[in-house]
Amino acid sequence: MKPGIDLETLHRIVGNDTEMLCDIVHDFVPYAQASIAEIRTAVAGSEAEQVKMVSHKLKGSASLMGAHQLVDVCAQLEAAVETNNWPRMNYLLSGLDGLMRDIETSSDAFLRTHEASYV
């Protein structure tokens, strides 16, 4: 499984419109960061339904981006909510920072090589 985002997945969904691809990649990083912050807050506040809802939405967006590892963690968070497994949720949260760094790195690399082509 590729770390970060899998641009082949994104290309299959969006096509080869460079401007649209760049816009989507550019928008995903802050969205994912904000979602992870929401999940952290919800876990800290023992708000199970909020953890589930935000994890589910982030899982869908990450799937479109080809952020397969993030999809997996979000699915595991949803499952942990179903079993009321707060230690598992906290454990899963601890790995999200590394996943976001991978996503940021692959997103930055993509944007550096592609944004100049339509500006």
C-alpha atoms as an extended CHARMM CRD file, in Angstrom:
* protein
*
       119  EXT
         1         1  MET       CA              0.0000000000        0.0000000000        0.0000000000  PROA      1               0.0000000000
         2         2  LYS       CA              1.4220000000        3.3650000000       -1.0260000000  PROA      2               0.0000000000
         3         3  PRO       CA              1.9630000000        5.9830000000        1.6760000000  PROA      3               0.0000000000
         4         4  GLY       CA              0.3100000000        9.3510000000        1.2300000000  PROA      4               0.0000000000
         5         5  ILE       CA             -1.9700000000        9.6780000000       -1.7530000000  PROA      5               0.0000000000
         6         6  ASP       CA             -2.1480000000        7.3810000000       -4.7510000000  PROA      6               0.0000000000
         7         7  LEU       CA             -2.4420000000        9.6730000000       -7.7350000000  PROA      7               0.0000000000
         8         8  GLU       CA             -3.4220000000        6.8080000000      -10.0130000000  PROA      8               0.0000000000
         9         9  THR       CA             -6.6250000000        6.4490000000       -7.9950000000  PROA      9               0.0000000000
        10        10  LEU       CA             -7.3100000000       10.1590000000       -8.2650000000  PROA      10              0.0000000000
        11        11  HSD       CA             -6.5910000000       10.1570000000      -12.0080000000  PROA      11              0.0000000000
        12        12  ARG       CA             -9.0790000000        7.3080000000      -12.5210000000  PROA      12              0.0000000000
        13        13  ILE       CA            -11.7850000000        9.3280000000      -10.8020000000  PROA      13              0.0000000000
        14        14  VAL       CA            -11.0190000000       12.8490000000      -12.0450000000  PROA      14              0.0000000000
        15        15  GLY       CA             -9.2330000000       12.2150000000      -15.3190000000  PROA      15              0.0000000000
        16        16  ASN       CA             -6.3170000000       14.2520000000      -16.6050000000  PROA      16              0.0000000000
        17        17  ASP       CA             -7.5830000000       17.7670000000      -15.9230000000  PROA      17              0.0000000000
        18        18  THR       CA             -4.4400000000       19.1240000000      -14.2510000000  PROA      18              0.0000000000
        19        19  GLU       CA             -6.1190000000       22.1930000000      -12.8030000000  PROA      19              0.0000000000
        20        20  MET       CA             -8.9100000000       20.1480000000      -11.2410000000  PROA      20              0.0000000000
        21        21  LEU       CA             -6.4230000000       17.5970000000       -9.8910000000  PROA      21              0.0000000000
        22        22  CYS       CA             -4.3450000000       20.3470000000       -8.2940000000  PROA      22              0.0000000000
        23        23  ASP       CA             -7.4240000000       21.9810000000       -6.7720000000  PROA      23              0.0000000000
        24        24  ILE       CA             -8.5800000000       18.6940000000       -5.2730000000  PROA      24              0.0000000000
        25        25  VAL       CA             -5.1410000000       17.8000000000       -3.9010000000  PROA      25              0.0000000000
        26        26  HSD       CA             -4.6920000000       21.3300000000       -2.5570000000  PROA      26              0.0000000000
        27        27  ASP       CA             -8.0760000000       21.2580000000       -0.7860000000  PROA      27              0.0000000000
        28        28  PHE       CA             -7.7240000000       17.7620000000        0.6650000000  PROA      28              0.0000000000
        29        29  VAL       CA             -4.7960000000       18.4140000000        3.0090000000  PROA      29              0.0000000000
        30        30  PRO       CA             -6.4410000000       21.1340000000        5.1390000000  PROA      30              0.0000000000
        31        31  TYR       CA             -9.7170000000       19.1920000000        5.0790000000  PROA      31              0.0000000000
        32        32  ALA       CA             -7.9850000000       16.0530000000        6.3530000000  PROA      32              0.0000000000
        33        33  GLN       CA             -6.0690000000       18.0290000000        8.9880000000  PROA      33              0.0000000000
        34        34  ALA       CA             -9.2800000000       19.6450000000       10.2430000000  PROA      34              0.0000000000
        35        35  SER       CA            -11.0730000000       16.2930000000       10.2700000000  PROA      35              0.0000000000
        36        36  ILE       CA             -8.2940000000       14.6740000000       12.2840000000  PROA      36              0.0000000000
        37        37  ALA       CA             -8.4540000000       17.5580000000       14.7540000000  PROA      37              0.0000000000
        38        38  GLU       CA            -12.2170000000       16.9920000000       15.0470000000  PROA      38              0.0000000000
        39        39  ILE       CA            -11.6610000000       13.2820000000       15.6600000000  PROA      39              0.0000000000
        40        40  ARG       CA             -9.0570000000       14.0480000000       18.3430000000  PROA      40              0.0000000000
        41        41  THR       CA            -11.4610000000       16.4310000000       20.0800000000  PROA      41              0.0000000000
        42        42  ALA       CA            -14.2930000000       13.9110000000       19.8730000000  PROA      42              0.0000000000
        43        43  VAL       CA            -12.1390000000       11.1080000000       21.2960000000  PROA      43              0.0000000000
        44        44  ALA       CA            -10.9150000000       13.3720000000       24.1060000000  PROA      44              0.0000000000
        45        45  GLY       CA            -14.5380000000       14.2570000000       24.8950000000  PROA      45              0.0000000000
        46        46  SER       CA            -15.7560000000       10.6430000000       24.6070000000  PROA      46              0.0000000000
        47        47  GLU       CA            -18.1350000000       11.6730000000       21.8220000000  PROA      47              0.0000000000
        48        48  ALA       CA            -18.5120000000        8.3400000000       20.0490000000  PROA      48              0.0000000000
        49        49  GLU       CA            -21.0210000000        9.4240000000       17.4090000000  PROA      49              0.0000000000
        50        50  GLN       CA            -18.8580000000       12.4040000000       16.4320000000  PROA      50              0.0000000000
        51        51  VAL       CA            -15.8150000000       10.1210000000       16.0740000000  PROA      51              0.0000000000
        52        52  LYS       CA            -17.8500000000        7.7990000000       13.8810000000  PROA      52              0.0000000000
        53        53  MET       CA            -19.3690000000       10.5440000000       11.7220000000  PROA      53              0.0000000000
        54        54  VAL       CA            -16.1250000000       12.4330000000       11.0700000000  PROA      54              0.0000000000
        55        55  SER       CA            -14.1520000000        9.2270000000       10.5200000000  PROA      55              0.0000000000
        56        56  HSD       CA            -16.7350000000        8.0660000000        8.0050000000  PROA      56              0.0000000000
        57        57  LYS       CA            -16.6500000000       11.3380000000        6.0430000000  PROA      57              0.0000000000
        58        58  LEU       CA            -12.8600000000       11.4450000000        6.0690000000  PROA      58              0.0000000000
        59        59  LYS       CA            -12.7440000000        7.8060000000        4.9460000000  PROA      59              0.0000000000
        60        60  GLY       CA            -14.8390000000        8.6740000000        1.8890000000  PROA      60              0.0000000000
        61        61  SER       CA            -12.7110000000       11.6600000000        0.9330000000  PROA      61              0.0000000000
        62        62  ALA       CA             -9.4870000000        9.7620000000        1.5500000000  PROA      62              0.0000000000
        63        63  SER       CA            -10.7490000000        6.9440000000       -0.6470000000  PROA      63              0.0000000000
        64        64  LEU       CA            -11.2310000000        9.3390000000       -3.5710000000  PROA      64              0.0000000000
        65        65  MET       CA             -7.7050000000       10.6440000000       -3.0220000000  PROA      65              0.0000000000
        66        66  GLY       CA             -6.1880000000        7.1970000000       -2.9000000000  PROA      66              0.0000000000
        67        67  ALA       CA             -5.0480000000        7.7550000000        0.6910000000  PROA      67              0.0000000000
        68        68  HSD       CA             -5.4680000000        4.0420000000        1.3560000000  PROA      68              0.0000000000
        69        69  GLN       CA             -3.7530000000        3.9400000000        4.7480000000  PROA      69              0.0000000000
        70        70  LEU       CA             -5.9310000000        6.7870000000        6.0100000000  PROA      70              0.0000000000
        71        71  VAL       CA             -9.0160000000        4.9540000000        4.7270000000  PROA      71              0.0000000000
        72        72  ASP       CA             -7.9350000000        1.9040000000        6.7190000000  PROA      72              0.0000000000
        73        73  VAL       CA             -7.4110000000        3.8720000000        9.9390000000  PROA      73              0.0000000000
        74        74  CYS       CA            -10.7740000000        5.6160000000        9.5460000000  PROA      74              0.0000000000
        75        75  ALA       CA            -12.4920000000        2.2450000000        9.0780000000  PROA      75              0.0000000000
        76        76  GLN       CA            -10.7470000000        0.9610000000       12.1930000000  PROA      76              0.0000000000
        77        77  LEU       CA            -11.8920000000        4.0410000000       14.1190000000  PROA      77              0.0000000000
        78        78  GLU       CA            -15.4780000000        3.3830000000       13.0350000000  PROA      78              0.0000000000
        79        79  ALA       CA            -15.1560000000       -0.2310000000       14.1910000000  PROA      79              0.0000000000
        80        80  ALA       CA            -13.6690000000        0.8650000000       17.5150000000  PROA      80              0.0000000000
        81        81  VAL       CA            -16.6770000000        3.1210000000       18.0740000000  PROA      81              0.0000000000
        82        82  GLU       CA            -19.0090000000        0.1800000000       17.4350000000  PROA      82              0.0000000000
        83        83  THR       CA            -17.2690000000       -1.8320000000       20.1700000000  PROA      83              0.0000000000
        84        84  ASN       CA            -16.8310000000        1.1940000000       22.4520000000  PROA      84              0.0000000000
        85        85  ASN       CA            -13.0720000000        0.5770000000       22.4200000000  PROA      85              0.0000000000
        86        86  TRP       CA            -11.6320000000        3.9030000000       23.5820000000  PROA      86              0.0000000000
        87        87  PRO       CA             -8.0680000000        2.5870000000       24.0940000000  PROA      87              0.0000000000
        88        88  ARG       CA             -8.0900000000        1.4040000000       20.4620000000  PROA      88              0.0000000000
        89        89  MET       CA             -9.3220000000        4.8070000000       19.2650000000  PROA      89              0.0000000000
        90        90  ASN       CA             -6.5160000000        6.5310000000       21.1610000000  PROA      90              0.0000000000
        91        91  TYR       CA             -3.9880000000        4.1010000000       19.7070000000  PROA      91              0.0000000000
        92        92  LEU       CA             -5.2500000000        4.7260000000       16.1610000000  PROA      92              0.0000000000
        93        93  LEU       CA             -5.0720000000        8.4870000000       16.6880000000  PROA      93              0.0000000000
        94        94  SER       CA             -1.3990000000        8.1920000000       17.5410000000  PROA      94              0.0000000000
        95        95  GLY       CA             -0.6320000000        7.0540000000       13.9860000000  PROA      95              0.0000000000
        96        96  LEU       CA             -2.5600000000        9.7810000000       12.2070000000  PROA      96              0.0000000000
        97        97  ASP       CA              0.2060000000       12.3870000000       12.4170000000  PROA      97              0.0000000000
        98        98  GLY       CA              2.5740000000       10.1370000000       10.4670000000  PROA      98              0.0000000000
        99        99  LEU       CA             -0.0870000000        9.4130000000        7.8690000000  PROA      99              0.0000000000
       100       100  MET       CA             -0.7390000000       13.1300000000        7.4540000000  PROA      100             0.0000000000
       101       101  ARG       CA              2.9790000000       13.7910000000        6.9590000000  PROA      101             0.0000000000
       102       102  ASP       CA              2.9980000000       11.1880000000        4.1720000000  PROA      102             0.0000000000
       103       103  ILE       CA             -0.0990000000       12.7560000000        2.6180000000  PROA      103             0.0000000000
       104       104  GLU       CA              1.3910000000       16.2420000000        2.8730000000  PROA      104             0.0000000000
       105       105  THR       CA              4.6750000000       15.0740000000        1.3330000000  PROA      105             0.0000000000
       106       106  SER       CA              3.0300000000       13.3390000000       -1.6070000000  PROA      106             0.0000000000
       107       107  SER       CA              0.5780000000       16.2210000000       -2.0980000000  PROA      107             0.0000000000
       108       108  ASP       CA              3.3770000000       18.8130000000       -2.0520000000  PROA      108             0.0000000000
       109       109  ALA       CA              5.4090000000       16.7980000000       -4.5450000000  PROA      109             0.0000000000
       110       110  PHE       CA              2.4170000000       16.5100000000       -6.8690000000  PROA      110             0.0000000000
       111       111  LEU       CA              1.5750000000       20.2050000000       -6.6170000000  PROA      111             0.0000000000
       112       112  ARG       CA              5.2020000000       21.2980000000       -7.2040000000  PROA      112             0.0000000000
       113       113  THR       CA              5.3710000000       19.3170000000      -10.4260000000  PROA      113             0.0000000000
       114       114  HSD       CA              1.8840000000       20.0980000000      -11.7450000000  PROA      114             0.0000000000
       115       115  GLU       CA              0.7560000000       23.5630000000      -10.6280000000  PROA      115             0.0000000000
       116       116  ALA       CA              3.2550000000       25.3220000000      -12.8680000000  PROA      116             0.0000000000
       117       117  SER       CA              1.7590000000       23.6100000000      -15.9180000000  PROA      117             0.0000000000
       118       118  TYR       CA             -1.5090000000       25.5590000000      -15.7270000000  PROA      118             0.0000000000
       119       119  VAL       CA             -0.4970000000       28.8270000000      -14.0570000000  PROA      119             0.0000000000
